[in-house]
XYZ file of N, CA and C in Angstrom:
816
model
N 106.722 109.191 86.451
C 105.918 109.560 85.117
C 105.014 110.193 83.468
N 105.909 108.196 84.185
C 105.065 106.973 82.601
C 103.670 106.250 83.192
N 103.422 107.045 84.773
C 102.293 106.794 84.991
C 100.821 108.125 85.800
N 101.786 109.051 85.382
C 100.709 109.720 85.013
C 100.665 109.931 84.033
N 101.675 109.577 82.711
C 100.688 110.558 81.265
C 99.787 109.463 80.884
N 99.692 107.896 81.808
C 98.734 106.646 81.277
C 96.896 107.379 81.854
N 97.840 107.726 82.979
C 96.343 108.638 83.825
C 95.701 109.932 82.878
N 96.327 110.899 82.313
C 96.156 111.322 81.455
C 95.538 111.324 80.307
N 95.613 110.127 79.821
C 95.079 109.123 78.205
C 93.969 108.822 79.213
N 94.077 108.297 79.820
C 93.076 107.017 80.319
C 91.468 108.551 80.718
N 92.683 109.727 80.577
C 90.872 111.048 81.412
C 90.875 111.496 79.774
N 91.969 111.229 79.024
C 91.002 111.889 77.418
C 89.295 111.233 76.865
N 90.210 109.543 76.880
C 89.321 108.362 76.132
C 88.191 109.211 76.293
N 88.365 109.135 78.287
C 85.942 109.269 79.358
C 86.253 110.550 77.869
N 86.806 112.169 77.765
C 86.659 112.524 77.636
C 85.555 113.309 76.336
N 86.923 111.644 75.596
C 86.269 112.548 73.906
C 85.637 111.500 73.558
N 85.909 109.768 73.877
C 84.984 108.705 73.566
C 84.131 108.560 73.276
N 82.777 108.797 72.134
C 81.670 108.833 71.586
C 80.454 107.923 73.196
N 79.377 108.529 73.266
C 79.023 107.336 74.872
C 79.318 107.584 75.815
N 81.063 107.523 76.484
C 81.533 107.056 77.577
C 82.110 108.684 78.519
N 81.820 109.417 77.843
C 80.976 110.388 79.245
C 80.689 110.442 80.374
N 81.026 110.668 81.232
C 80.107 110.664 82.769
C 79.025 112.068 82.694
N 78.351 111.640 83.486
C 77.093 112.967 83.848
C 77.850 113.604 84.703
N 76.834 115.237 84.480
C 78.217 116.256 85.574
C 78.226 115.653 86.756
N 77.078 114.739 87.259
C 77.010 114.137 88.987
C 77.983 113.237 88.807
N 78.894 112.887 88.327
C 79.342 111.623 88.988
C 81.055 113.098 88.465
N 80.543 113.765 88.789
C 82.499 114.952 87.938
C 83.122 113.953 89.156
N 84.919 113.047 88.444
C 85.559 113.039 89.764
C 86.924 113.695 89.097
N 88.296 113.522 89.806
C 89.138 114.065 89.535
C 90.697 113.348 89.896
N 92.153 113.937 88.615
C 92.932 113.302 89.542
C 93.400 113.738 89.698
N 94.454 113.220 90.101
C 96.500 114.489 90.038
C 97.585 114.236 89.076
N 98.751 114.779 88.799
C 99.114 114.590 87.993
C 100.731 115.760 88.232
N 101.250 114.283 87.934
C 103.077 115.284 88.382
C 103.666 115.298 86.811
N 103.512 115.941 87.085
C 104.504 116.612 85.667
C 105.691 116.949 85.582
N 106.615 116.675 84.698
C 107.684 117.219 84.840
C 108.474 117.335 83.358
N 108.957 118.919 83.476
C 109.023 119.082 82.468
C 110.865 119.509 81.716
N 111.146 119.589 80.377
C 112.804 119.452 80.589
C 113.397 120.555 80.744
N 113.247 121.334 82.073
C 114.131 121.709 82.695
C 114.112 121.220 84.804
N 113.848 120.355 83.898
C 113.831 119.183 85.725
C 113.108 120.005 87.374
N 111.801 120.705 86.382
C 110.820 121.185 87.253
C 109.861 120.016 87.323
N 109.337 119.813 88.400
C 108.431 118.713 88.466
C 106.595 119.516 89.394
N 105.615 119.844 88.941
C 105.174 120.578 89.038
C 103.564 119.750 89.329
N 102.899 119.984 90.677
C 101.102 119.059 90.926
C 100.307 120.185 89.809
N 99.417 118.599 89.382
C 98.070 119.484 88.408
C 96.523 118.984 89.179
N 95.692 118.958 89.393
C 94.207 117.710 89.211
C 93.893 118.821 88.625
N 93.198 117.435 87.738
C 92.393 118.064 86.231
C 91.048 117.167 87.027
N 90.245 117.556 86.520
C 88.555 117.033 86.450
C 88.356 116.265 85.544
N 87.571 115.181 85.594
C 86.956 114.802 84.252
C 85.749 115.981 83.101
N 85.845 116.734 83.358
C 84.996 117.941 82.371
C 85.908 117.965 81.680
N 87.309 118.187 82.534
C 87.723 119.044 81.638
C 89.035 120.263 82.331
N 88.347 120.740 83.587
C 88.628 121.633 83.794
C 90.036 121.004 84.373
N 91.410 122.644 84.851
C 92.610 121.436 85.928
C 93.232 123.136 86.344
N 93.749 123.132 87.407
C 94.612 123.452 88.599
C 95.941 123.349 88.475
N 96.367 124.321 88.643
C 98.220 123.834 89.446
C 98.033 124.006 90.622
N 98.736 122.813 91.227
C 98.083 123.566 92.795
C 99.993 123.472 93.407
N 99.680 124.913 94.418
C 100.662 126.113 94.396
C 101.552 125.280 95.661
N 102.426 124.320 94.959
C 103.345 123.836 95.839
C 105.016 123.563 95.069
N 105.978 124.070 95.081
C 107.247 124.233 94.713
C 108.263 122.749 95.433
N 108.666 121.924 93.946
C 109.338 121.301 94.649
C 110.137 121.182 93.942
N 111.341 120.623 95.269
C 112.665 120.696 94.894
C 113.522 120.469 92.796
N 114.174 121.383 92.239
C 114.823 121.981 91.038
C 114.969 120.487 90.479
N 115.305 119.148 89.286
C 116.698 118.391 89.128
C 116.077 117.809 89.170
N 116.506 116.742 89.380
C 116.482 114.963 89.535
C 117.377 114.094 89.529
N 117.765 113.308 90.759
C 118.531 112.480 90.845
C 118.969 111.511 91.336
N 119.498 110.628 90.640
C 118.643 108.728 90.782
C 119.403 107.499 90.743
N 119.264 107.073 91.179
C 120.561 105.539 91.487
C 119.108 104.317 90.784
N 119.861 103.193 91.712
C 119.594 101.726 91.720
C 118.832 101.716 92.735
N 119.246 102.492 93.606
C 118.140 102.274 94.662
C 116.786 103.282 94.822
N 117.342 103.797 94.120
C 115.873 104.470 94.068
C 116.400 106.698 93.032
N 115.105 107.406 93.710
C 115.994 108.048 92.924
C 115.245 109.756 94.183
N 115.231 111.202 93.288
C 114.656 112.381 93.804
C 113.335 112.624 94.018
N 112.997 112.334 92.239
C 111.912 112.702 92.284
C 110.846 112.822 92.817
N 109.962 113.826 92.119
C 107.899 113.251 93.170
C 108.611 112.057 93.548
N 107.293 111.500 93.386
C 106.736 110.485 93.636
C 105.123 109.822 94.225
N 104.149 109.707 93.413
C 102.384 110.398 93.765
C 102.356 108.446 94.677
N 101.777 108.131 96.061
C 101.224 107.493 96.188
C 100.452 106.517 94.985
N 99.739 105.101 95.320
C 98.647 104.735 94.539
C 97.350 105.327 94.663
N 96.663 105.970 95.739
C 95.328 106.711 96.276
C 96.029 107.614 95.816
N 96.960 108.877 95.115
C 96.839 109.586 95.323
C 96.582 110.454 96.142
N 97.010 109.931 97.584
C 97.086 111.108 98.546
C 97.844 112.188 99.232
N 99.437 111.331 98.584
C 100.399 111.863 99.277
C 101.086 110.970 98.000
N 102.695 112.758 97.611
C 103.903 112.199 97.371
C 104.998 112.172 98.057
N 106.045 111.833 98.036
C 106.991 111.552 98.848
C 108.161 112.132 97.237
N 109.261 112.749 98.685
C 110.054 112.706 97.214
C 111.302 113.189 98.429
N 112.415 114.245 97.282
C 113.443 113.821 98.913
C 114.507 115.708 98.587
N 114.743 115.677 99.397
C 114.910 117.249 99.363
C 116.112 117.814 100.613
N 117.587 118.401 100.432
C 118.281 118.537 101.237
C 118.743 116.915 101.540
N 117.906 116.369 100.819
C 119.022 114.639 101.043
C 117.790 114.296 102.417
N 116.858 114.976 102.226
C 116.088 113.687 103.243
C 114.842 113.382 102.686
N 114.538 112.126 103.072
C 112.876 112.048 102.703
C 111.590 112.897 103.147
N 110.568 113.856 102.939
C 109.555 114.509 102.473
C 108.445 114.080 102.345
N 107.638 114.209 102.965
C 105.695 113.967 102.618
C 105.117 114.639 102.649
N 103.920 114.970 101.239
C 103.540 115.722 100.689
C 101.880 115.576 101.303
N 100.928 115.604 102.066
C 99.343 115.211 101.726
C 98.309 116.133 100.869
N 98.611 115.535 99.652
C 98.506 116.736 98.494
C 96.817 117.428 98.611
N 95.554 117.301 99.140
C 94.801 117.650 99.399
C 95.132 118.908 101.308
N 95.771 118.897 102.027
C 95.930 119.969 102.502
C 96.805 120.405 102.498
N 98.137 119.883 101.824
C 99.608 120.841 101.700
C 100.623 120.440 102.897
N 100.604 119.577 103.834
C 100.645 119.508 105.079
C 101.742 118.741 104.282
N 103.322 118.963 105.759
C 104.468 118.708 105.135
C 105.112 118.464 105.805
N 106.037 117.137 106.272
C 106.366 116.412 106.840
C 108.155 115.663 107.080
N 108.541 115.790 107.239
C 110.269 114.832 107.607
C 109.763 114.225 107.782
N 109.789 112.329 106.778
C 110.358 111.744 107.059
C 111.261 111.151 107.534
N 113.326 111.338 107.806
C 114.544 110.810 107.456
C 115.650 112.086 108.234
N 116.211 112.173 109.023
C 117.028 112.801 109.443
C 117.937 112.158 109.340
N 118.943 111.742 107.915
C 120.359 110.690 108.261
C 121.254 112.083 107.212
N 120.399 113.015 106.792
C 121.597 113.823 106.045
C 123.208 114.143 106.347
N 124.145 113.911 105.440
C 125.460 114.588 105.186
C 126.226 114.944 104.082
N 126.357 116.316 104.653
C 127.277 117.542 103.391
C 128.581 116.416 102.974
N 129.018 116.036 101.740
C 129.452 116.615 100.998
C 131.260 117.352 102.765
N 131.620 116.813 102.833
C 133.055 117.727 102.969
C 134.386 117.150 103.043
N 135.593 117.753 103.450
C 136.789 117.250 103.032
C 137.316 116.316 102.564
N 136.530 115.113 103.478
C 137.057 113.376 103.557
C 136.121 112.804 102.876
N 134.622 113.080 103.228
C 133.593 112.138 103.542
C 132.854 111.943 102.216
N 131.895 111.367 101.844
C 131.403 111.821 100.583
C 128.850 112.050 100.965
N 128.845 112.312 100.425
C 127.464 112.696 101.507
C 126.667 111.099 101.553
N 125.471 112.013 103.092
C 124.662 110.594 102.974
C 123.008 111.398 102.565
N 122.616 110.526 101.927
C 121.618 110.527 100.978
C 119.882 109.881 100.836
N 118.817 110.636 101.697
C 117.545 108.978 101.518
C 116.905 109.034 100.179
N 116.949 108.225 99.460
C 116.254 108.186 97.899
C 114.326 107.874 98.219
N 113.413 107.970 96.939
C 112.285 107.759 97.187
C 112.750 106.272 96.699
N 112.441 104.800 96.870
C 112.292 103.497 95.862
C 111.087 103.383 95.552
N 109.393 102.734 96.719
C 108.868 101.954 95.797
C 107.410 102.511 96.922
N 106.161 103.389 96.586
C 105.306 103.328 97.897
C 104.512 102.107 97.887
N 103.760 101.620 99.023
C 103.309 100.016 99.001
C 101.795 100.459 98.648
N 101.798 98.708 97.680
C 100.357 99.074 96.683
C 99.163 99.733 97.768
N 99.441 99.670 98.544
C 98.511 100.014 99.954
C 98.088 101.934 100.153
N 99.940 102.261 99.758
C 99.812 103.119 99.863
C 100.186 103.950 101.412
N 100.103 102.783 102.442
C 100.333 102.724 103.415
C 101.904 102.845 104.194
N 102.557 102.960 103.241
C 104.180 102.503 103.996
C 104.318 102.818 102.101
N 106.074 103.687 102.333
C 107.251 103.939 101.901
C 108.396 103.205 101.685
N 109.422 101.713 100.291
C 110.539 101.970 100.837
C 110.993 102.885 100.093
N 112.462 103.167 101.244
C 113.602 104.280 100.619
C 115.037 103.740 101.129
N 115.845 104.420 99.913
C 117.188 103.960 100.520
C 117.989 104.996 101.063
N 119.449 104.732 102.289
C 119.564 105.486 102.511
C 121.283 104.686 102.406
N 121.860 105.759 101.479
C 122.512 105.576 100.337
C 123.972 107.034 100.263
N 125.136 106.442 99.941
C 126.376 107.363 99.831
C 126.391 107.630 99.033
N 127.462 109.582 98.589
C 126.598 110.359 97.106
C 128.229 109.775 96.928
N 128.525 110.354 95.235
C 130.132 109.593 95.180
C 130.939 109.737 95.112
N 131.068 109.368 95.190
C 132.787 109.036 96.546
C 134.650 109.372 95.306
N 133.948 108.972 93.845
C 135.500 110.175 93.001
C 135.454 110.532 92.747
N 136.615 112.022 92.822
C 136.429 112.916 92.712
C 137.140 113.642 90.922
N 136.604 113.465 90.325
C 136.892 113.663 88.905
C 137.523 114.771 88.239
N 138.510 114.584 87.925
C 140.078 116.274 87.581
C 140.080 116.611 88.677
N 140.674 115.848 90.157
C 140.795 116.199 90.990
C 142.132 116.217 91.174
N 143.101 117.025 91.141
C 144.531 117.198 91.061
C 145.998 117.660 92.646
N 143.968 117.809 93.085
C 145.178 118.722 94.953
C 145.262 117.548 95.966
N 144.345 116.704 95.439
C 143.231 115.559 96.590
C 142.425 114.677 96.000
N 142.307 113.908 97.264
C 142.424 112.123 96.285
C 140.942 111.893 96.728
N 140.020 110.710 96.405
C 138.748 110.948 96.145
C 138.141 110.676 97.679
N 136.821 110.689 97.232
C 136.630 110.697 98.763
C 136.349 109.329 99.392
N 135.668 109.420 100.566
C 136.042 107.782 101.610
C 134.394 107.877 101.644
N 133.228 106.126 102.477
C 132.364 106.550 102.656
C 132.428 106.670 104.038
N 131.015 107.470 104.175
C 131.025 108.011 105.476
C 129.929 107.193 106.682
N 130.846 106.728 108.163
C 130.255 105.750 108.501
C 128.158 106.342 108.549
N 127.631 105.148 108.619
C 126.350 105.048 108.582
C 125.830 103.214 108.200
N 124.257 104.062 108.327
C 123.832 102.752 108.282
C 122.807 102.490 107.043
N 123.137 102.202 105.705
C 122.888 102.450 104.769
C 121.998 101.397 104.191
N 121.479 101.242 103.193
C 120.316 99.802 102.912
C 119.077 100.500 102.563
N 118.051 99.330 102.605
C 116.967 99.636 102.707
C 115.896 99.992 103.379
N 115.272 101.094 103.743
C 114.044 100.827 104.525
C 113.157 101.447 104.399
N 112.507 101.182 105.020
C 110.429 101.100 105.022
C 109.188 101.414 106.155
N 108.987 102.845 105.222
C 108.323 103.373 107.051
C 106.722 103.586 106.463
N 106.429 102.531 107.810
C 104.896 102.993 107.688
C 104.514 104.409 108.543
N 103.559 104.180 107.712
C 102.866 106.323 107.848
C 102.488 106.337 109.366
N 101.297 104.821 108.750
C 100.387 105.353 110.546
C 100.787 105.420 111.819
N 101.704 104.433 111.757
C 102.380 103.839 113.045
C 104.325 105.761 113.212
N 104.748 105.927 112.000
C 105.358 106.122 111.977
C 107.099 105.217 112.291
N 106.748 104.321 111.929
C 108.044 103.109 112.416
C 108.999 102.989 111.044
N 110.176 102.996 111.384
C 111.637 102.981 109.968
C 111.747 101.224 110.327
N 111.714 100.245 109.305
C 111.996 99.044 109.368
C 113.260 99.282 108.669
N 114.637 98.107 108.776
C 114.816 98.232 108.072
C 114.839 96.644 107.050
N 114.876 96.585 105.590
C 114.984 95.497 105.421
C 116.229 95.255 103.932
N 116.159 93.804 103.982
C 118.060 93.198 102.703
C 117.020 92.608 101.778
N 117.766 92.626 101.102
C 116.523 92.404 99.757
C 117.628 91.650 99.246
N 117.442 89.799 98.907
C 118.314 88.879 98.116
C 118.578 88.891 97.286
N 118.324 90.234 96.400
C 118.216 90.609 94.663
C 117.755 92.307 94.688
N 117.885 92.285 93.928
C 117.528 94.072 93.191
C 116.383 93.516 93.486
N 115.876 94.652 94.180
C 114.823 95.599 93.839
C 114.414 95.902 92.564
N 112.954 95.163 92.292
C 111.789 95.721 90.718
C 110.880 96.079 91.438
N 109.749 95.670 92.285
C 108.455 95.842 92.880
C 107.873 95.256 94.144
N 106.816 96.493 94.129
C 106.247 95.241 95.365
C 104.936 94.955 95.717
N 104.182 94.164 95.670
C 102.300 93.179 95.413
C 102.146 93.457 95.994
N 101.220 93.616 95.997
C 99.753 93.976 97.554
C 100.058 92.414 98.291
N 100.584 91.352 98.451
C 100.367 91.042 99.354
C 100.823 90.995 100.504
N 102.122 92.018 100.263
C 103.311 92.613 101.241
C 104.545 90.510 100.131
N 104.486 90.360 99.327
C 105.999 89.636 98.589
C 107.002 90.546 97.276
N 107.780 90.774 97.419
C 109.070 91.661 96.695
C 109.396 90.563 94.815
N 109.247 92.077 93.799
C 109.255 91.144 92.366
C 111.569 91.395 92.506
N 111.874 91.107 92.748
C 113.862 91.363 92.291
C 114.090 90.664 91.519
N 115.707 90.996 90.325
C 115.891 90.191 90.142
C 117.565 90.053 90.690
N 118.463 89.036 90.094
C 119.560 88.814 90.135
C 120.042 90.489 90.183
N 121.187 90.276 91.400
C 121.822 91.658 91.292
C 123.409 91.153 91.444
N 122.952 92.571 90.791
C 124.703 92.892 89.733
C 125.883 92.104 90.489
N 126.688 91.751 89.688
C 127.725 90.941 90.027
C 127.160 89.382 89.818
N 125.891 88.395 90.459
C 125.970 87.581 90.515
C 125.475 86.769 89.198
N 125.271 87.083 88.263
C 125.516 86.885 86.865
C 126.406 86.973 85.776
N 127.131 86.627 85.225
C 128.365 86.322 84.205
C 127.629 87.904 83.154
N 126.369 88.001 82.477
C 125.515 89.325 82.280
C 124.283 89.559 82.441
N 123.847 90.370 82.793
C 122.722 91.040 83.229
C 121.325 90.930 82.700
N 122.007 90.006 81.215
C 120.373 89.972 79.427
C 120.183 87.893 80.744
N 121.119 87.877 81.289
C 120.391 86.627 81.665
C 119.615 86.549 83.457
N 119.046 88.392 83.568
C 118.413 87.215 84.760
C 116.607 86.591 84.228
N 116.213 86.761 85.886
C 114.857 85.723 85.379
C 114.510 86.032 86.814
N 112.939 86.584 86.439
C 111.925 87.391 87.623
C 111.553 86.652 88.968
N 111.929 86.552 89.780
C 112.182 86.022 91.410
C 111.218 86.667 91.836
N 110.597 85.706 92.917
C 109.502 86.384 93.619
C 109.803 85.907 95.117
N 110.002 86.553 96.359
C 110.359 87.148 97.771
C 109.098 87.864 99.032
N 109.137 87.202 99.678
C 108.968 87.170 100.963
C 109.404 87.699 102.104
N 108.977 88.342 103.025
C 110.413 88.767 103.855
C 110.584 87.737 105.213
N 111.586 87.253 105.160
C 110.835 85.588 106.131
C 111.769 84.241 105.657
N 111.478 84.691 103.997
C 111.519 83.406 103.727
C 112.845 83.037 103.424
N 113.852 82.243 102.984
C 115.092 82.218 102.517
C 115.418 81.644 101.026
N 113.780 81.035 100.675
C 113.649 80.824 99.003
C 113.385 82.227 97.842
N 113.723 81.699 96.757
C 113.390 82.980 96.398
C 112.581 81.908 95.059
N 110.596 82.239 94.672
C 110.404 81.364 93.424
C 110.142 81.941 92.023
N 110.500 81.043 90.694
C 111.140 82.099 89.742
C 109.442 81.619 88.959
N 108.838 83.546 89.298
C 107.746 83.966 88.518
C 107.519 82.987 86.904
N 108.306 83.352 86.378
C 108.553 82.935 84.626
C 109.460 81.889 84.035
N 109.956 82.048 82.697
C 110.634 81.069 81.787
C 111.511 81.786 81.764
N 110.921 83.008 81.600
C 111.755 83.816 80.436
C 113.127 84.750 80.840
N 113.423 84.272 80.121
C 115.306 85.206 79.749
C 116.040 86.332 79.721
N 116.189 87.777 80.474
C 116.537 88.772 79.916
C 116.946 89.595 80.172
N 116.749 90.958 79.830
C 117.198 92.188 81.089
C 116.223 92.429 81.152
N 115.611 93.184 82.583
C 114.101 92.773 83.142
C 113.885 94.749 83.963
N 113.252 95.689 83.052
C 113.217 96.885 83.087
C 111.997 97.626 83.412
N 111.944 98.780 84.541
C 110.388 99.103 84.225
C 109.300 98.301 83.972
N 108.851 98.085 85.471
C 108.250 96.841 85.856
C 106.956 97.690 86.408
N 105.719 97.434 85.912
C 104.884 97.974 86.907
C 103.682 96.829 86.962
N 103.429 96.786 87.672
C 102.474 95.964 88.194
C 101.058 96.454 89.102
N 100.163 95.686 87.608
C 98.226 95.707 88.190
C 97.906 96.149 89.245
N 97.258 96.963 89.972
C 95.936 96.932 91.186
C 96.239 95.293 91.303
N 95.537 94.736 90.827
C 95.954 93.006 91.549
C 97.003 92.345 91.654
N 97.441 93.432 91.626
C 98.873 91.918 91.522
C 99.106 90.612 90.688
N 98.266 90.862 90.028
C 98.311 89.573 88.743
C 99.124 89.990 88.099
N 98.625 91.047 87.104
C 99.996 91.166 86.332
C 100.950 91.643 85.945
N 102.150 92.006 85.904
C 103.055 92.912 85.022
C 103.364 93.335 84.015
N 103.793 94.704 83.501
C 103.977 95.106 82.421
C 105.712 95.062 82.361
N 106.543 94.452 81.504
C 108.410 95.154 81.702
C 108.376 95.296 80.481
N 109.340 95.810 80.504
C 110.687 95.887 79.546
C 111.635 95.298 79.323
N 111.176 93.773 77.979
C 112.503 92.644 78.409
C 113.453 93.128 77.683
N 114.360 93.037 78.299
C 115.540 93.298 77.306
C 116.474 91.662 76.899
N 116.829 91.498 75.157
C 117.436 90.564 75.211
C 119.239 90.794 73.944
N 119.251 89.241 74.209
C 121.258 89.565 73.011
C 120.827 89.021 71.870
N 120.154 88.517 71.476
C 120.753 87.530 70.081
C 121.978 88.216 69.503
N 122.816 86.635 69.267
C 123.900 87.300 68.556
C 124.331 88.358 68.993
N 124.889 88.767 70.044
C 125.499 89.756 70.791
C 125.111 91.553 70.787
N 123.795 91.334 70.162
C 122.664 92.485 69.323
C 121.476 93.106 70.998
N 121.654 93.928 71.516
C 120.418 93.602 72.385
C 119.143 95.228 71.796
N 118.717 94.213 72.408
C 117.033 94.292 72.036
C 116.077 94.498 72.863
N 114.742 94.919 72.170
C 113.609 95.340 73.972
C 112.353 94.897 73.752
N 111.454 94.722 74.142
C 110.544 94.279 74.019
C 109.228 94.215 75.031
N 108.429 94.934 74.798
C 107.394 95.437 76.890
C 106.554 94.249 76.166
N 106.636 93.081 77.656
C 105.714 91.896 77.053
C 104.796 92.214 78.702
N 103.747 91.099 78.456
C 103.357 90.964 80.031
C 102.958 90.123 80.799
N 102.581 89.618 81.629
C 103.808 88.432 82.696
C 102.416 88.585 83.752
N 101.938 86.922 83.770
C 100.976 86.736 84.322
C 102.114 85.653 85.824
N 101.584 86.414 86.955
C 102.040 86.014 87.927
C 101.569 84.800 87.989
N 100.963 84.248 88.016
C 99.672 82.927 88.408
C 99.947 82.067 87.893
N 99.742 82.187 85.911
C 100.050 81.029 85.288
C 101.735 80.395 84.690
N 102.116 82.281 84.840
C 103.148 82.151 84.013
C 102.877 82.281 82.532
N 102.112 82.800 81.961
C 102.303 82.859 80.557
C 102.566 84.513 80.861
N 103.374 84.394 79.625
C 104.136 86.507 78.822
C 103.053 86.310 76.889
N 102.719 87.491 77.805
C 102.370 87.792 75.990
C 103.088 89.856 75.655
N 103.581 89.271 74.376
C 103.887 90.211 73.352
C 103.100 91.171 73.576
N 103.008 92.075 73.981
C 102.416 94.378 73.847
C 103.291 94.804 73.237
N 104.504 94.269 72.042
C 104.363 95.652 71.324
C 105.676 93.968 70.279
N 106.176 94.803 69.370
C 107.012 94.315 68.794
C 108.749 94.140 69.228
N 109.000 93.252 68.936
C 110.401 93.216 69.584
C 111.557 94.878 68.244
N 112.037 96.035 69.601
C 112.653 96.883 68.709
C 114.205 96.544 69.535
N 114.647 98.311 69.013
C 116.434 98.485 69.155
C 116.909 98.616 70.492
N 116.953 98.489 71.124
C 117.366 98.854 72.788
C 116.940 100.600 72.657
């Protein structure tokens, strides 16, 4: 959603800034995924002239998310695809053709004994050729249940997987920490997994290359990292950084240079 807003504001800048409007022959368009207060998501195509049209595809209503991923429609960086979860499975929509492809076949519903199994969208690769997704189970606690106990976790292959769109291959991947971002060189930005630190505000941002056993610290910053947004070059990262001086949590948006390790504040420190 934040990416869609940034694109929309960038488009408005082109439309209204004096001397910046492109000639009619150079008119281009972008796609926006917009979610309203009822958790209905709509796909729009917006031209640089200001003309806009809603594309007729009905995404599942509502959103369900965990630390591992979300059911929310998520567009690829090249704006060709939208990945989303429906009925516990991962689906892929090709925007211009409307072609819909089911990516997973792992879903299981709740029953009297076991919790559900579902696929969640985690992230697109920067080049839009691959999708990182998670296979997770539903909630196990049966709240306010008087006539039964909690659900059990159904035996299944849980965890993260990478789906290659071209080769239609699924490959499992185990992260040595909590996934935060996917970089263009194929490496990943991670933070320590919950339980690895006494306090979550003691996190450091780490880079991990699959196949390696070591993690590289990419910044001297310590805090609670969230909402990482990587520049197309893969060099710069915007991050929401939470800290707790005196035990009170605050927040600040910071830009990190992954090459020089330099950090630059983008906003002032505010309340969480």
